[in-house]
mmCIF file of C-alpha atoms in Angstrom:
data_model
loop_
_atom_site.group_PDB
_atom_site.id
_atom_site.type_symbol
_atom_site.label_atom_id
_atom_site.label_comp_id
_atom_site.label_asym_id
_atom_site.label_seq_id
_atom_site.Cartn_x
_atom_site.Cartn_y
_atom_site.Cartn_z
ATOM 1 C CA MET A 1 -38.593 -32.905 -17.660
ATOM 2 C CA ARG A 2 -41.380 -31.694 -15.397
ATOM 3 C CA GLY A 3 -42.172 -28.307 -15.793
ATOM 4 C CA ARG A 4 -40.335 -27.882 -18.862
ATOM 5 C CA GLY A 5 -41.559 -26.935 -22.553
ATOM 6 C CA PRO A 6 -45.209 -24.535 -23.038
ATOM 7 C CA GLU A 7 -47.065 -27.413 -21.308
ATOM 8 C CA GLY A 8 -44.802 -26.926 -18.267
ATOM 9 C CA VAL A 9 -45.245 -23.503 -18.206
ATOM 10 C CA ARG A 10 -49.070 -23.510 -18.523
ATOM 11 C CA ARG A 11 -48.852 -25.795 -15.562
ATOM 12 C CA ARG A 12 -46.840 -23.462 -13.760
ATOM 13 C CA LYS A 13 -48.829 -20.236 -14.236
ATOM 14 C CA GLY A 14 -52.533 -21.250 -14.844
ATOM 15 C CA ARG A 15 -54.245 -24.508 -15.613
ATOM 16 C CA ASP A 16 -53.772 -27.619 -17.466
ATOM 17 C CA GLU A 17 -55.656 -29.683 -19.803
ATOM 18 C CA LYS A 18 -57.385 -31.112 -16.825
ATOM 19 C CA GLY A 19 -58.437 -27.561 -15.172
ATOM 20 C CA GLU A 20 -56.018 -28.077 -12.226
ATOM 21 C CA ILE A 21 -54.841 -24.905 -10.995
ATOM 22 C CA GLY A 22 -50.894 -24.404 -11.427
ATOM 23 C CA LEU A 23 -48.490 -23.567 -8.386
ATOM 24 C CA GLU A 24 -48.143 -19.736 -9.802
ATOM 25 C CA SER A 25 -51.831 -19.050 -10.023
ATOM 26 C CA ARG A 26 -52.375 -20.738 -6.584
ATOM 27 C CA GLU A 27 -49.945 -18.293 -4.909
ATOM 28 C CA THR A 28 -52.227 -15.508 -6.524
ATOM 29 C CA ILE A 29 -55.243 -17.106 -5.089
ATOM 30 C CA ARG A 30 -53.144 -17.256 -1.744
ATOM 31 C CA LEU A 31 -52.159 -13.743 -1.949
ATOM 32 C CA LEU A 32 -55.545 -12.725 -2.578
ATOM 33 C CA GLN A 33 -56.980 -14.344 0.213
ATOM 34 C CA SER A 34 -54.736 -13.822 3.115
ATOM 35 C CA ARG A 35 -54.882 -9.743 2.322
ATOM 36 C CA LYS A 36 -55.696 -7.382 5.380
ATOM 37 C CA SER A 37 -55.490 -3.719 5.937
ATOM 38 C CA MET A 38 -51.973 -2.469 7.386
ATOM 39 C CA ARG A 39 -51.702 0.518 9.424
ATOM 40 C CA VAL A 40 -48.090 0.069 11.375
ATOM 41 C CA PHE A 41 -44.950 -0.185 9.416
ATOM 42 C CA GLU A 42 -41.459 -0.320 9.681
ATOM 43 C CA ASN A 43 -38.959 2.910 9.773
ATOM 44 C CA ARG A 44 -37.666 2.409 6.363
ATOM 45 C CA ALA A 45 -37.947 3.776 2.983
ATOM 46 C CA VAL A 46 -39.605 1.567 0.032
ATOM 47 C CA PRO A 47 -37.051 1.215 -2.420
ATOM 48 C CA GLU A 48 -37.742 3.150 -5.697
ATOM 49 C CA THR A 49 -37.475 0.180 -7.642
ATOM 50 C CA VAL A 50 -40.132 -1.362 -5.836
ATOM 51 C CA LYS A 51 -42.525 1.488 -6.051
ATOM 52 C CA GLN A 52 -42.228 1.673 -9.763
ATOM 53 C CA GLU A 53 -43.023 -1.764 -9.819
ATOM 54 C CA ILE A 54 -46.231 -1.199 -8.094
ATOM 55 C CA LEU A 55 -46.788 1.661 -10.129
ATOM 56 C CA SER A 56 -46.238 -0.286 -13.370
ATOM 57 C CA ALA A 57 -48.238 -2.656 -12.491
ATOM 58 C CA SER A 58 -51.106 -0.230 -11.038
ATOM 59 C CA VAL A 59 -51.188 1.292 -15.103
ATOM 60 C CA ARG A 60 -51.967 -2.231 -16.537
ATOM 61 C CA ALA A 61 -55.171 -2.448 -14.682
ATOM 62 C CA ALA A 62 -58.451 -2.720 -16.762
ATOM 63 C CA SER A 63 -59.466 0.807 -17.878
ATOM 64 C CA ALA A 64 -62.589 1.867 -19.956
ATOM 65 C CA GLY A 65 -61.999 1.912 -23.309
ATOM 66 C CA ASN A 66 -58.035 1.936 -22.686
ATOM 67 C CA MET A 67 -58.333 5.768 -21.596
ATOM 68 C CA ALA A 68 -56.844 5.844 -18.432
ATOM 69 C CA LEU A 69 -59.121 7.961 -16.745
ATOM 70 C CA TYR A 70 -57.373 8.445 -13.439
ATOM 71 C CA THR A 71 -54.114 10.276 -12.345
ATOM 72 C CA ILE A 72 -52.058 8.841 -9.421
ATOM 73 C CA ILE A 73 -50.469 11.211 -6.968
ATOM 74 C CA ASP A 74 -47.374 9.951 -5.447
ATOM 75 C CA VAL A 75 -47.019 11.915 -1.904
ATOM 76 C CA THR A 76 -43.061 12.154 -1.457
ATOM 77 C CA ASP A 77 -43.242 15.730 0.476
ATOM 78 C CA GLU A 78 -43.195 14.978 4.299
ATOM 79 C CA GLU A 79 -45.194 18.051 5.120
ATOM 80 C CA LEU A 80 -48.103 16.759 2.777
ATOM 81 C CA LYS A 81 -48.312 13.881 4.289
ATOM 82 C CA ARG A 82 -48.659 15.709 7.905
ATOM 83 C CA LYS A 83 -51.133 17.644 6.321
ATOM 84 C CA LEU A 84 -53.091 14.933 5.111
ATOM 85 C CA SER A 85 -52.642 12.914 8.429
ATOM 86 C CA VAL A 86 -54.897 15.832 9.864
ATOM 87 C CA THR A 87 -57.280 16.420 6.819
ATOM 88 C CA CYS A 88 -57.847 12.541 6.709
ATOM 89 C CA ASP A 89 -59.707 12.201 10.283
ATOM 90 C CA ASP A 90 -56.468 12.531 12.314
ATOM 91 C CA GLN A 91 -54.799 9.446 11.491
ATOM 92 C CA PRO A 92 -50.851 10.093 12.526
ATOM 93 C CA PHE A 93 -49.817 6.457 10.819
ATOM 94 C CA ILE A 94 -50.505 8.223 7.662
ATOM 95 C CA ALA A 95 -47.675 10.698 7.734
ATOM 96 C CA LYS A 96 -45.185 7.926 8.771
ATOM 97 C CA ALA A 97 -46.397 5.725 5.825
ATOM 98 C CA PRO A 98 -43.472 5.322 3.285
ATOM 99 C CA LEU A 99 -45.820 5.204 0.526
ATOM 100 C CA VAL A 100 -48.762 7.428 0.202
ATOM 101 C CA LEU A 101 -50.792 6.997 -3.232
ATOM 102 C CA ILE A 102 -53.809 9.419 -3.927
ATOM 103 C CA TYR A 103 -55.662 7.928 -7.303
ATOM 104 C CA CYS A 104 -57.751 10.662 -8.819
ATOM 105 C CA ALA A 105 -60.884 10.253 -11.196
ATOM 106 C CA ASP A 106 -59.401 12.462 -14.291
ATOM 107 C CA TYR A 107 -61.189 13.310 -17.364
ATOM 108 C CA ARG A 108 -59.483 16.632 -17.719
ATOM 109 C CA ARG A 109 -56.693 14.919 -20.045
ATOM 110 C CA TRP A 110 -59.192 13.637 -22.724
ATOM 111 C CA TYR A 111 -61.579 16.699 -22.751
ATOM 112 C CA ARG A 112 -58.687 19.157 -23.218
ATOM 113 C CA THR A 113 -57.432 16.935 -26.411
ATOM 114 C CA PHE A 114 -61.157 16.585 -27.325
ATOM 115 C CA GLU A 115 -61.437 20.352 -27.314
ATOM 116 C CA GLU A 116 -58.509 20.667 -29.556
ATOM 117 C CA VAL A 117 -59.454 18.824 -32.117
ATOM 118 C CA VAL A 118 -63.298 18.861 -32.066
ATOM 119 C CA ASP A 119 -65.297 21.361 -33.179
ATOM 120 C CA GLU A 120 -68.203 20.766 -30.315
ATOM 121 C CA VAL A 121 -67.307 18.968 -27.368
ATOM 122 C CA ARG A 122 -69.813 18.597 -24.174
ATOM 123 C CA HIS A 123 -68.259 18.811 -20.714
ATOM 124 C CA PRO A 124 -67.740 15.962 -18.487
ATOM 125 C CA SER A 125 -70.720 14.839 -17.063
ATOM 126 C CA TRP A 126 -72.556 12.016 -14.331
ATOM 127 C CA GLY A 127 -71.414 8.783 -16.116
ATOM 128 C CA ASP A 128 -67.846 10.455 -17.105
ATOM 129 C CA PHE A 129 -67.221 10.915 -13.575
ATOM 130 C CA MET A 130 -68.323 7.521 -12.426
ATOM 131 C CA LEU A 131 -65.981 5.497 -15.641
ATOM 132 C CA ALA A 132 -62.976 7.830 -14.362
ATOM 133 C CA ALA A 133 -63.938 7.039 -10.478
ATOM 134 C CA THR A 134 -63.934 3.264 -11.423
ATOM 135 C CA ASP A 135 -60.927 3.292 -13.133
ATOM 136 C CA ALA A 136 -59.268 4.880 -10.446
ATOM 137 C CA VAL A 137 -60.541 2.385 -8.063
ATOM 138 C CA ILE A 138 -59.542 -0.503 -10.120
ATOM 139 C CA ALA A 139 -55.692 0.784 -10.795
ATOM 140 C CA ALA A 140 -55.734 1.335 -7.006
ATOM 141 C CA GLN A 141 -56.656 -2.330 -5.942
ATOM 142 C CA THR A 142 -54.226 -3.315 -8.800
ATOM 143 C CA ALA A 143 -50.959 -1.624 -6.936
ATOM 144 C CA ALA A 144 -52.439 -2.961 -3.319
ATOM 145 C CA THR A 145 -52.286 -6.438 -4.757
ATOM 146 C CA ALA A 146 -48.430 -5.532 -6.273
ATOM 147 C CA ALA A 147 -47.868 -3.658 -3.237
ATOM 148 C CA ASP A 148 -48.826 -7.163 -1.172
ATOM 149 C CA ALA A 149 -46.729 -9.367 -3.502
ATOM 150 C CA LEU A 150 -43.782 -8.077 -2.875
ATOM 151 C CA GLY A 151 -43.542 -7.601 0.750
ATOM 152 C CA LEU A 152 -45.457 -4.625 1.579
ATOM 153 C CA GLY A 153 -48.808 -4.196 3.654
ATOM 154 C CA THR A 154 -51.177 -1.457 2.453
ATOM 155 C CA CYS A 155 -54.397 0.529 3.924
ATOM 156 C CA TYR A 156 -57.103 2.193 2.067
ATOM 157 C CA ILE A 157 -58.040 5.914 3.724
ATOM 158 C CA GLY A 158 -61.432 6.535 2.672
ATOM 159 C CA ASP A 159 -61.139 10.337 4.238
ATOM 160 C CA ILE A 160 -59.857 11.477 1.329
ATOM 161 C CA LEU A 161 -63.444 11.814 0.021
ATOM 162 C CA GLU A 162 -64.167 14.283 3.184
ATOM 163 C CA ARG A 163 -62.780 18.190 2.927
ATOM 164 C CA TYR A 164 -62.999 18.114 -0.577
ATOM 165 C CA GLU A 165 -62.484 22.054 -1.069
ATOM 166 C CA GLU A 166 -59.050 21.395 1.188
ATOM 167 C CA HIS A 167 -58.076 18.347 -0.572
ATOM 168 C CA ARG A 168 -58.594 20.134 -4.104
ATOM 169 C CA ARG A 169 -56.478 23.121 -2.656
ATOM 170 C CA LEU A 170 -53.630 20.722 -1.124
ATOM 171 C CA LEU A 171 -53.218 18.722 -4.474
ATOM 172 C CA SER A 172 -53.586 21.817 -6.709
ATOM 173 C CA LEU A 173 -56.264 19.756 -8.475
ATOM 174 C CA PRO A 174 -57.730 21.253 -11.730
ATOM 175 C CA ASP A 175 -61.370 20.814 -13.046
ATOM 176 C CA TYR A 176 -62.536 17.534 -14.172
ATOM 177 C CA VAL A 177 -59.887 15.825 -11.515
ATOM 178 C CA ALA A 178 -61.365 14.473 -8.121
ATOM 179 C CA PRO A 179 -59.647 12.479 -5.211
ATOM 180 C CA VAL A 180 -61.643 8.625 -5.203
ATOM 181 C CA ALA A 181 -59.079 6.592 -3.413
ATOM 182 C CA MET A 182 -56.059 6.769 -1.108
ATOM 183 C CA LEU A 183 -53.468 3.948 -0.626
ATOM 184 C CA VAL A 184 -50.879 4.322 2.207
ATOM 185 C CA GLY A 185 -48.302 1.458 2.390
ATOM 186 C CA GLY A 186 -44.979 0.081 3.620
ATOM 187 C CA TYR A 187 -42.996 -2.980 5.223
ATOM 188 C CA PRO A 188 -45.605 -4.126 7.988
ATOM 189 C CA THR A 189 -44.270 -4.721 11.484
ATOM 190 C CA LYS A 190 -44.260 -8.428 12.809
ATOM 191 C CA GLN A 191 -47.516 -7.138 15.079
ATOM 192 C CA GLN A 192 -49.169 -6.488 11.951
ATOM 193 C CA ILE A 193 -47.973 -9.517 9.626
ATOM 194 C CA GLU A 194 -49.252 -11.710 12.773
ATOM 195 C CA ARG A 195 -52.341 -10.108 13.475
ATOM 196 C CA GLU A 196 -55.674 -12.089 12.728
ATOM 197 C CA GLN A 197 -57.442 -11.105 9.325
ATOM 198 C CA THR A 198 -60.879 -9.432 10.223
ATOM 199 C CA PRO A 199 -63.954 -11.758 9.380
ATOM 200 C CA ARG A 200 -65.459 -11.135 6.115
ATOM 201 C CA PHE A 201 -69.434 -12.653 4.806
ATOM 202 C CA CYS A 202 -69.534 -15.588 3.005
ATOM 203 C CA VAL A 203 -69.989 -15.740 -0.839
ATOM 204 C CA GLU A 204 -72.835 -17.383 -0.374
ATOM 205 C CA ASP A 205 -74.659 -14.142 1.088
ATOM 206 C CA LEU A 206 -72.680 -11.856 -1.200
ATOM 207 C CA VAL A 207 -73.440 -13.471 -4.961
ATOM 208 C CA HIS A 208 -76.857 -13.242 -6.364
ATOM 209 C CA GLU A 209 -77.489 -15.394 -9.012
ATOM 210 C CA ASN A 210 -79.326 -13.818 -12.309
ATOM 211 C CA GLY A 211 -80.766 -10.942 -10.528
ATOM 212 C CA TYR A 212 -80.858 -9.018 -6.954
ATOM 213 C CA ASP A 213 -82.053 -11.609 -4.085
ATOM 214 C CA LEU A 214 -84.157 -10.300 -1.694
ATOM 215 C CA GLU A 215 -84.267 -13.265 0.527
ATOM 216 C CA LYS A 216 -80.495 -13.328 0.629
ATOM 217 C CA SER A 217 -80.584 -9.183 1.487
ATOM 218 C CA ASP A 218 -83.113 -9.676 4.237
ATOM 219 C CA ARG A 219 -80.605 -12.022 5.883
ATOM 220 C CA MET A 220 -78.266 -9.603 6.831
ATOM 221 C CA PRO A 221 -79.124 -9.965 10.865
ATOM 222 C CA ASP A 222 -78.212 -13.645 10.384
ATOM 223 C CA MET A 223 -75.155 -12.685 8.621
ATOM 224 C CA LEU A 224 -74.052 -9.995 11.531
ATOM 225 C CA ARG A 225 -75.408 -12.918 14.354
ATOM 226 C CA GLU A 226 -72.899 -15.573 12.475
ATOM 227 C CA ARG A 227 -70.030 -12.971 12.854
ATOM 228 C CA ASP A 228 -67.692 -13.535 15.996
ATOM 229 C CA GLY A 229 -69.109 -12.004 19.501
ATOM 230 C CA TRP A 230 -72.212 -10.607 17.655
ATOM 231 C CA ALA A 231 -74.750 -13.168 18.290
ATOM 232 C CA GLU A 232 -74.565 -11.806 22.083
ATOM 233 C CA ASN A 233 -75.917 -8.241 22.654
ATOM 234 C CA TYR A 234 -76.659 -8.205 18.563
ATOM 235 C CA GLU A 235 -78.624 -4.895 18.953
ATOM 236 C CA GLN A 236 -76.242 -3.050 20.846
ATOM 237 C CA HIS A 237 -73.438 -4.023 18.662
ATOM 238 C CA VAL A 238 -75.654 -2.872 15.562
ATOM 239 C CA ARG A 239 -76.458 0.324 17.376
ATOM 240 C CA ALA A 240 -72.529 1.138 18.077
ATOM 241 C CA PHE A 241 -71.660 0.037 14.444
ATOM 242 C CA CYS A 242 -74.339 2.409 13.131
ATOM 243 C CA GLU A 243 -73.191 5.672 15.757
ATOM 244 C CA ARG A 244 -69.473 4.540 14.682
ATOM 245 C CA LYS A 245 -69.766 4.611 10.830
ATOM 246 C CA TYR A 246 -73.256 5.502 9.269
ATOM 247 C CA ASN A 247 -74.284 8.268 11.897
ATOM 248 C CA SER A 248 -71.134 9.540 12.717
ATOM 249 C CA ALA A 249 -69.524 13.312 11.996
ATOM 250 C CA PHE A 250 -66.840 12.013 9.394
ATOM 251 C CA SER A 251 -69.722 10.278 7.010
ATOM 252 C CA VAL A 252 -72.196 13.206 7.519
ATOM 253 C CA GLU A 253 -69.051 15.108 6.229
ATOM 254 C CA MET A 254 -67.804 12.870 3.655
ATOM 255 C CA SER A 255 -71.620 13.129 2.034
ATOM 256 C CA ARG A 256 -71.089 16.925 1.786
ATOM 257 C CA SER A 257 -67.850 16.674 0.413
ATOM 258 C CA VAL A 258 -68.869 14.039 -2.251
ATOM 259 C CA LYS A 259 -71.579 16.157 -3.179
ATOM 260 C CA ALA A 260 -69.548 19.592 -3.393
ATOM 261 C CA MET A 261 -66.596 17.440 -5.446
ATOM 262 C CA LEU A 262 -69.788 16.065 -8.131
ATOM 263 C CA ASP A 263 -70.963 19.810 -8.221
ATOM 264 C CA ALA A 264 -67.509 20.963 -9.138
ATOM 265 C CA TRP A 265 -67.153 18.399 -11.895
ATOM 266 C CA ILE A 266 -70.251 19.073 -13.537
ATOM 267 C CA ASN A 267 -70.115 22.667 -13.387
ATOM 268 C CA GLY A 268 -66.571 22.995 -13.826
ATOM 269 C CA GLU A 269 -65.284 25.539 -15.787
ATOM 270 C CA THR A 270 -68.736 27.208 -16.682
ATOM 271 C CA ALA A 271 -69.055 27.892 -12.720
ATOM 272 C CA GLU A 272 -65.325 29.338 -12.303
ATOM 273 C CA LYS A 273 -66.098 31.575 -15.157
ATOM 274 C CA ALA A 274 -69.367 32.805 -13.946
ATOM 275 C CA SER A 275 -67.723 33.342 -10.254
ATOM 276 C CA GLY A 276 -65.029 34.974 -12.145
ATOM 277 C CA GLU A 277 -67.054 37.315 -14.033
ATOM 278 C CA LYS A 278 -69.164 38.335 -10.946
ATOM 279 C CA GLU A 279 -66.061 39.102 -9.131
ATOM 280 C CA GLY A 280 -64.713 41.372 -11.787
ATOM 281 C CA SER A 281 -68.308 43.274 -12.081
ATOM 282 C CA GLY A 282 -67.927 44.290 -8.520
ATOM 283 C CA LYS A 283 -64.420 46.511 -9.396
#
């Protein structure tokens, strides 16, 4: 019968010998193609079993050297959610989100383990941060896809990169642990489900073959004019977008905050020790 046995499984899940895409693979592509950010959720909790499915999928994400250089902070405390809704650009919907996950680049676990076994161990540096941050973001996006598959809607909160010192204190983050991604989610309202997707640039403009294509990159003005509503008053749209995003106060703060985050990562325990010695010398 059709669909039975190993060949049937292959047809349903992946590609058959002719390269035709199976039903489950098509559903995965449909899920990815239909994704959009959702910020308004129904007033109902995400069952623990559903959350655990999302987290289980998340920790199966690709990871550099299978080191899992990240930690997921599951924010369940309502007061902490409220504080984060303020520190993350005053966005009240964060406090109302049933699911709030913060993904931290984390080299502390491995670094401390190395120190226990190896005689000479260097401090985590720039490359280690990049690997850990990449691990964290990949795991976060895997969680977002899993949440979509389970009927939830999600939204990334880039403002977790701002106010580093305050977020480090709020989340009790030690050295070599830094927040790089924040994902909020819940069951979306009907309005959010039916809301149109925001447009994206086309594949041809974003994919360069065998190297960076300056001609394609220089098409940016045309790429913007091709967006709905941008053809008219193009310069006005660009100015407004620049002021709202790139030149905005939050963007300036994000740059300051990320520099502080990286400085703390590089200096680590050495900086804390030096600070402690300085305070002690004044007694």
